Amino acid sequence: MKSKLLFKKVAFLFLCFCSLPIFAQSGTIEGVVKDNAGNTLPGVNIVVEGTSKGTSSDMDGVFQLSGLENGNVTLVASYIGYKTRKQVVNVNGATKTELILVEDATQLDDVVVTGVINPRSKLQSSVSISSVSTTQIEQAAPRATAEIFRSIPGIKSESTGGEGNANITIRGIPVASGGAKFLQIHEDGLPVMQFGDVAFGNADIFVRADQTISRVEAIRGGSASTLASNSPAGIINFISKNGKTEGGSLMQSFGVDFDNYRTDFEYGSPISNGLFFHVGGFYRQGEGPRNAGYTANVGGQIKANMTKEFEKGHVRLYFKHLNDRAIGYLPMPVKVSGTNSNPNWSSLPNFDILSDTQHSALFLDNLTVGQDGQRRRSNMADGMRPIATSFGGELSFDIGNGWKIEDRFRQNFHRGRFVSPFPAQVQTAADFATEFGVPNLTYANGAQVGNSVNGNDLVMRIHTFDTEINNFNNFTNDLKLSKKFGDFDLTLGYYKAYQTLSMSWLWNSYLMEVKGDNAALLNAGSNSVNGLYAYGVPFWGNCCTRNYDTNYDITAPYIAGQYKFSDKFNVDVSLRFDSGKVRGTYAGAVQSTDLDVNDNGTIEGPEASVSVVDNANRLPVNYDFDYVSYSVGGNYMLAENQSLFARYSRGGRANADRLLFGANILPSGAAVSGLSADMVDQAEIGYKRRGTNHTFYATGFYALTSEQNWDFAPTGIRQIQREYTAYGLELEGSYTVNKFNFNGSITWTKAEISKDVINPAVEGNTPRRQADFIYNAIAAYKFGADGKHNVGVSLIGTTKSFAQDNNELIMPGYVYFNPFVNIELTKGLMASLNVNNVFNTIGITEVEEGSIVENTDNILRARSINGRTTSLTLSYRF
């Protein structure tokens, strides 16, 4: 109640301040900024030479200057990545003009419009912002969408899970469990999911990067907490091409040393005056970068948008359909010797941590009991199976008297499946035989079916992370009203969103040999059938058969203002009030005795006790949440090419499915006080410099984070309730000389678990998987006539980190190199060769265990980056 009153008071004072009378002079200039290819440019800085008057172009490249005297004025337009342009305009009342900027290869195109009040160049913004171009994406040779994020300073993207299910953290704000809890992934300014860490339904599962992408924008910290819900750590935004300039491309990619075939296409063009469209997508299939034994990746997407421009604005409609099947990699067996502080990581004789996976052509069919008690079959080859259809649009209009209205809306229809084998335990076949009370294990399928397993061979206890995404539909509408009062910009916004989370966990337990080439399932006498020994996961106390159907109704009014005190100094402030209603039900597991699951008329070993959803005792979810976010920042221009900025922000993130199935929800459905939302306080101060052939940015940061969460532990699910502190320094730069270009970044972070309510023993420790340094770089050299060809290398690296919060076992630091060469065969036709991890470096990103028995061989479960993969791409741009 107090937070609502505070919001109302601050908003009232803010509106009073905004209502100061503004007096205009006679002349105005309304114009649009484009590049030399005809594409509009957002965020271009435009000033009237010799005066303090200035503005920036909006999302559509449109700008307006008012209060001008009639007569000639000189406009100066500057934009990172383009040469500064001066243009004389004769002002005579309401005057229209067009500015054309030419690319400047000596500067980085690093202007974003995501998560900021008004589009501005990086140099003039009081936030840490980045933009990754399609060229940079291609040079970095990503094998999954989340690998693109590795090129963004301050972001640690553990993209070893395949096409989705990545763990993403920013500036020491932790990944206590999985996903991207404090980060939002957007497509064209709206979220893919309202919550970034839904278990087995992370936002990146529903995103695919292809040639329809114009650029990827990112804001780290700053005003992200007030200009989007549930995003205090930042926003990553995929911006689509719009087709205003005619052109397209056709791209065919082949895996040289791995099985992958992919076709991308895109085309956009004007249809008539002010009407244009863009359409594109991809289709691909193949085994993928690891030896799955079957076609593990197959599917694609299509995207389209159409824009109609009017005299004072535009309307754009959007469509996307994604139907994909992508293998989901989980931790895998790996050998570790040495000591906890100096471990030696290596592959097992029958399992290469760089190229193998526990997926197998001999383990595809999985029979379960569905959420309503019905028999259900799932295909392990489905992996991460998003089926997503999106409809949306945006409009932007000048409605008179300096006021502008913008509205974006989208309906996402999301469903699908996540299924992948998780090794809950690894030990010898003899140990498992003793546990099940049988003389030995036998092969359930494969070439040795019926034969006994050698007692010294390693065997995995597999839990099938088999989850049905019944309904993840969500709707978003973001309405903004803005006006410029002289040197003051005001924005009023109203955000409304609905998110459904309906999911079923339907897990089974199997025994499987540790082998990287189509491993076989194993039987433990009459305890198991075809490798299956339990419908459920008794090794984890049958924790994980469950269903939940919850709905989240989110409302968030916000207000933002930006004041330009002088040509050198500007300040912005923003305030947001998020509130929500959560309603629904959830049910855990109950054991059903002697249930004939396979309907063969006989009760077999696994059917003696079967985990089913306890629908008879469903529990309610019935609580409300609210929190206030705010951000204050300022930017000071030290010189034309240098600036300082500072910012303090507080933002929140509402908890969703991870609040369920524990003591956090009371029997009434109410949430325990203080746990419905987690808060992040951040401070940052930075320096920016842009030279004729270089750029340099340095940002110091501090973050205090509170978090409620859960994660998997050796005995099942453990609850988390903590506070973290983190501080550090982020450096980013580029350098160009003649035909050589270099850009890169390095981030130093010192993070600590400052408080742990459930496990105080870890207080003062470093959060797991948090390295002191993460870094990336791309170096490229243009050669040939007119520099049409280029060759280079990108590198990604990290220093050592702890496997778990107990701070015993070290995950070693690593760096891997990705060389590339692009040759223009003829005009428009390019051949590209990319190698990812050329030196076959082992890079451990995640470990289930927190320690080893020192000076002996240990078998742990971990995820590593993929080994060397080489791709050849032919692309034709027209």
PDB file of C-alpha atoms in Angstrom, residues 250-369:
ATOM      1  CA  LEU A 250      19.527 -16.706 -49.970  1.00  0.00           C
ATOM      2  CA  MET A 251      21.925 -18.677 -47.814  1.00  0.00           C
ATOM      3  CA  GLN A 252      22.863 -22.350 -47.753  1.00  0.00           C
ATOM      4  CA  SER A 253      25.015 -23.731 -44.925  1.00  0.00           C
ATOM      5  CA  PHE A 254      26.620 -27.183 -44.710  1.00  0.00           C
ATOM      6  CA  GLY A 255      28.398 -28.888 -41.850  1.00  0.00           C
ATOM      7  CA  VAL A 256      31.825 -29.913 -43.154  1.00  0.00           C
ATOM      8  CA  ASP A 257      32.684 -32.215 -40.236  1.00  0.00           C
ATOM      9  CA  PHE A 258      29.264 -32.536 -38.620  1.00  0.00           C
ATOM     10  CA  ASP A 259      25.768 -33.252 -39.873  1.00  0.00           C
ATOM     11  CA  ASN A 260      23.924 -29.989 -40.489  1.00  0.00           C
ATOM     12  CA  TYR A 261      22.107 -28.576 -43.528  1.00  0.00           C
ATOM     13  CA  ARG A 262      20.386 -25.221 -43.307  1.00  0.00           C
ATOM     14  CA  THR A 263      18.705 -22.874 -45.767  1.00  0.00           C
ATOM     15  CA  ASP A 264      17.929 -19.238 -44.912  1.00  0.00           C
ATOM     16  CA  PHE A 265      16.031 -16.796 -47.083  1.00  0.00           C
ATOM     17  CA  GLU A 266      14.716 -13.255 -46.715  1.00  0.00           C
ATOM     18  CA  TYR A 267      13.325 -10.593 -49.012  1.00  0.00           C
ATOM     19  CA  GLY A 268      11.832  -7.169 -48.518  1.00  0.00           C
ATOM     20  CA  SER A 269      10.561  -4.481 -50.849  1.00  0.00           C
ATOM     21  CA  PRO A 270       8.291  -1.448 -51.173  1.00  0.00           C
ATOM     22  CA  ILE A 271       4.890  -2.337 -52.626  1.00  0.00           C
ATOM     23  CA  SER A 272       3.668   1.186 -53.255  1.00  0.00           C
ATOM     24  CA  ASN A 273       4.266   4.643 -51.886  1.00  0.00           C
ATOM     25  CA  GLY A 274       4.715   4.230 -48.127  1.00  0.00           C
ATOM     26  CA  LEU A 275       3.852   0.520 -48.097  1.00  0.00           C
ATOM     27  CA  PHE A 276       6.576  -2.106 -47.738  1.00  0.00           C
ATOM     28  CA  PHE A 277       7.059  -5.644 -46.426  1.00  0.00           C
ATOM     29  CA  HIS A 278       9.667  -8.146 -45.346  1.00  0.00           C
ATOM     30  CA  VAL A 279       9.446 -11.941 -45.199  1.00  0.00           C
ATOM     31  CA  GLY A 280      11.989 -14.621 -44.421  1.00  0.00           C
ATOM     32  CA  GLY A 281      12.922 -17.644 -42.380  1.00  0.00           C
ATOM     33  CA  PHE A 282      14.934 -20.836 -42.338  1.00  0.00           C
ATOM     34  CA  TYR A 283      14.716 -24.601 -42.466  1.00  0.00           C
ATOM     35  CA  ARG A 284      17.390 -26.972 -41.270  1.00  0.00           C
ATOM     36  CA  GLN A 285      18.004 -30.584 -40.371  1.00  0.00           C
ATOM     37  CA  GLY A 286      20.884 -32.712 -39.171  1.00  0.00           C
ATOM     38  CA  GLU A 287      22.366 -34.630 -36.294  1.00  0.00           C
ATOM     39  CA  GLY A 288      23.933 -31.497 -34.827  1.00  0.00           C
ATOM     40  CA  PRO A 289      27.416 -30.862 -33.391  1.00  0.00           C
ATOM     41  CA  ARG A 290      27.341 -33.994 -31.178  1.00  0.00           C
ATOM     42  CA  ASN A 291      26.882 -37.686 -32.013  1.00  0.00           C
ATOM     43  CA  ALA A 292      23.217 -38.244 -31.235  1.00  0.00           C
ATOM     44  CA  GLY A 293      22.751 -41.208 -33.584  1.00  0.00           C
ATOM     45  CA  TYR A 294      19.670 -39.739 -35.267  1.00  0.00           C
ATOM     46  CA  THR A 295      18.418 -36.535 -36.909  1.00  0.00           C
ATOM     47  CA  ALA A 296      18.333 -34.440 -33.771  1.00  0.00           C
ATOM     48  CA  ASN A 297      17.664 -30.988 -35.247  1.00  0.00           C
ATOM     49  CA  VAL A 298      14.874 -30.511 -37.746  1.00  0.00           C
ATOM     50  CA  GLY A 299      12.442 -27.648 -38.316  1.00  0.00           C
ATOM     51  CA  GLY A 300      12.345 -23.970 -39.036  1.00  0.00           C
ATOM     52  CA  GLN A 301      10.450 -20.728 -38.873  1.00  0.00           C
ATOM     53  CA  ILE A 302       8.908 -18.067 -41.067  1.00  0.00           C
ATOM     54  CA  LYS A 303       8.565 -14.394 -40.167  1.00  0.00           C
ATOM     55  CA  ALA A 304       6.870 -11.525 -41.970  1.00  0.00           C
ATOM     56  CA  ASN A 305       6.008  -7.907 -41.370  1.00  0.00           C
ATOM     57  CA  MET A 306       4.283  -5.195 -43.370  1.00  0.00           C
ATOM     58  CA  THR A 307       4.497  -1.441 -42.788  1.00  0.00           C
ATOM     59  CA  LYS A 308       2.330   1.397 -43.968  1.00  0.00           C
ATOM     60  CA  GLU A 309       3.681   4.906 -43.587  1.00  0.00           C
ATOM     61  CA  PHE A 310       1.359   7.877 -43.295  1.00  0.00           C
ATOM     62  CA  GLU A 311       2.083  11.581 -43.240  1.00  0.00           C
ATOM     63  CA  LYS A 312       2.493  11.639 -39.489  1.00  0.00           C
ATOM     64  CA  GLY A 313       3.304   8.076 -38.538  1.00  0.00           C
ATOM     65  CA  HIS A 314       3.199   4.432 -39.437  1.00  0.00           C
ATOM     66  CA  VAL A 315       1.477   1.113 -38.725  1.00  0.00           C
ATOM     67  CA  ARG A 316       3.333  -2.205 -38.806  1.00  0.00           C
ATOM     68  CA  LEU A 317       1.887  -5.728 -38.588  1.00  0.00           C
ATOM     69  CA  TYR A 318       3.981  -8.736 -37.556  1.00  0.00           C
ATOM     70  CA  PHE A 319       3.726 -12.528 -37.900  1.00  0.00           C
ATOM     71  CA  LYS A 320       5.979 -15.425 -36.858  1.00  0.00           C
ATOM     72  CA  HIS A 321       5.578 -19.184 -36.872  1.00  0.00           C
ATOM     73  CA  LEU A 322       8.231 -21.426 -35.348  1.00  0.00           C
ATOM     74  CA  ASN A 323       8.012 -25.206 -35.449  1.00  0.00           C
ATOM     75  CA  ASP A 324      11.319 -26.727 -34.524  1.00  0.00           C
ATOM     76  CA  ARG A 325      12.870 -29.768 -32.937  1.00  0.00           C
ATOM     77  CA  ALA A 326      16.280 -29.155 -31.376  1.00  0.00           C
ATOM     78  CA  ILE A 327      18.298 -31.544 -29.235  1.00  0.00           C
ATOM     79  CA  GLY A 328      18.721 -30.382 -25.641  1.00  0.00           C
ATOM     80  CA  TYR A 329      22.080 -31.197 -24.094  1.00  0.00           C
ATOM     81  CA  LEU A 330      22.223 -31.839 -20.347  1.00  0.00           C
ATOM     82  CA  PRO A 331      25.265 -32.670 -18.166  1.00  0.00           C
ATOM     83  CA  MET A 332      27.328 -35.607 -19.382  1.00  0.00           C
ATOM     84  CA  PRO A 333      29.836 -38.012 -17.771  1.00  0.00           C
ATOM     85  CA  VAL A 334      33.409 -36.720 -17.567  1.00  0.00           C
ATOM     86  CA  LYS A 335      36.572 -37.894 -15.805  1.00  0.00           C
ATOM     87  CA  VAL A 336      38.205 -35.601 -13.232  1.00  0.00           C
ATOM     88  CA  SER A 337      41.441 -36.307 -11.356  1.00  0.00           C
ATOM     89  CA  GLY A 338      43.938 -34.240  -9.376  1.00  0.00           C
ATOM     90  CA  THR A 339      42.699 -31.976  -6.598  1.00  0.00           C
ATOM     91  CA  ASN A 340      39.694 -29.730  -6.091  1.00  0.00           C
ATOM     92  CA  SER A 341      41.857 -26.643  -6.529  1.00  0.00           C
ATOM     93  CA  ASN A 342      43.797 -28.045  -9.495  1.00  0.00           C
ATOM     94  CA  PRO A 343      41.637 -30.648 -11.242  1.00  0.00           C
ATOM     95  CA  ASN A 344      42.407 -32.377 -14.518  1.00  0.00           C
ATOM     96  CA  TRP A 345      39.340 -32.716 -16.761  1.00  0.00           C
ATOM     97  CA  SER A 346      39.314 -35.313 -19.546  1.00  0.00           C
ATOM     98  CA  SER A 347      37.038 -37.561 -21.565  1.00  0.00           C
ATOM     99  CA  LEU A 348      36.155 -41.120 -20.636  1.00  0.00           C
ATOM    100  CA  PRO A 349      37.356 -43.979 -22.887  1.00  0.00           C
ATOM    101  CA  ASN A 350      33.872 -44.517 -24.369  1.00  0.00           C
ATOM    102  CA  PHE A 351      32.534 -40.994 -24.049  1.00  0.00           C
ATOM    103  CA  ASP A 352      34.075 -37.831 -25.547  1.00  0.00           C
ATOM    104  CA  ILE A 353      32.939 -34.779 -23.586  1.00  0.00           C
ATOM    105  CA  LEU A 354      33.434 -32.612 -26.706  1.00  0.00           C
ATOM    106  CA  SER A 355      31.517 -34.627 -29.298  1.00  0.00           C
ATOM    107  CA  ASP A 356      29.329 -37.219 -27.580  1.00  0.00           C
ATOM    108  CA  THR A 357      25.985 -37.124 -25.778  1.00  0.00           C
ATOM    109  CA  GLN A 358      23.897 -39.627 -23.828  1.00  0.00           C
ATOM    110  CA  HIS A 359      21.197 -39.328 -26.495  1.00  0.00           C
ATOM    111  CA  SER A 360      20.875 -42.525 -28.505  1.00  0.00           C
ATOM    112  CA  ALA A 361      18.952 -44.004 -31.408  1.00  0.00           C
ATOM    113  CA  LEU A 362      18.299 -46.943 -29.052  1.00  0.00           C
ATOM    114  CA  PHE A 363      16.472 -44.668 -26.611  1.00  0.00           C
ATOM    115  CA  LEU A 364      13.693 -42.781 -28.396  1.00  0.00           C
ATOM    116  CA  ASP A 365      10.334 -44.155 -27.263  1.00  0.00           C
ATOM    117  CA  ASN A 366       9.156 -43.271 -23.764  1.00  0.00           C
ATOM    118  CA  LEU A 367       5.828 -44.426 -22.274  1.00  0.00           C
ATOM    119  CA  THR A 368       4.486 -42.338 -19.377  1.00  0.00           C
ATOM    120  CA  VAL A 369       1.326 -41.651 -17.430  1.00  0.00           C
TER     121      VAL A 369
END
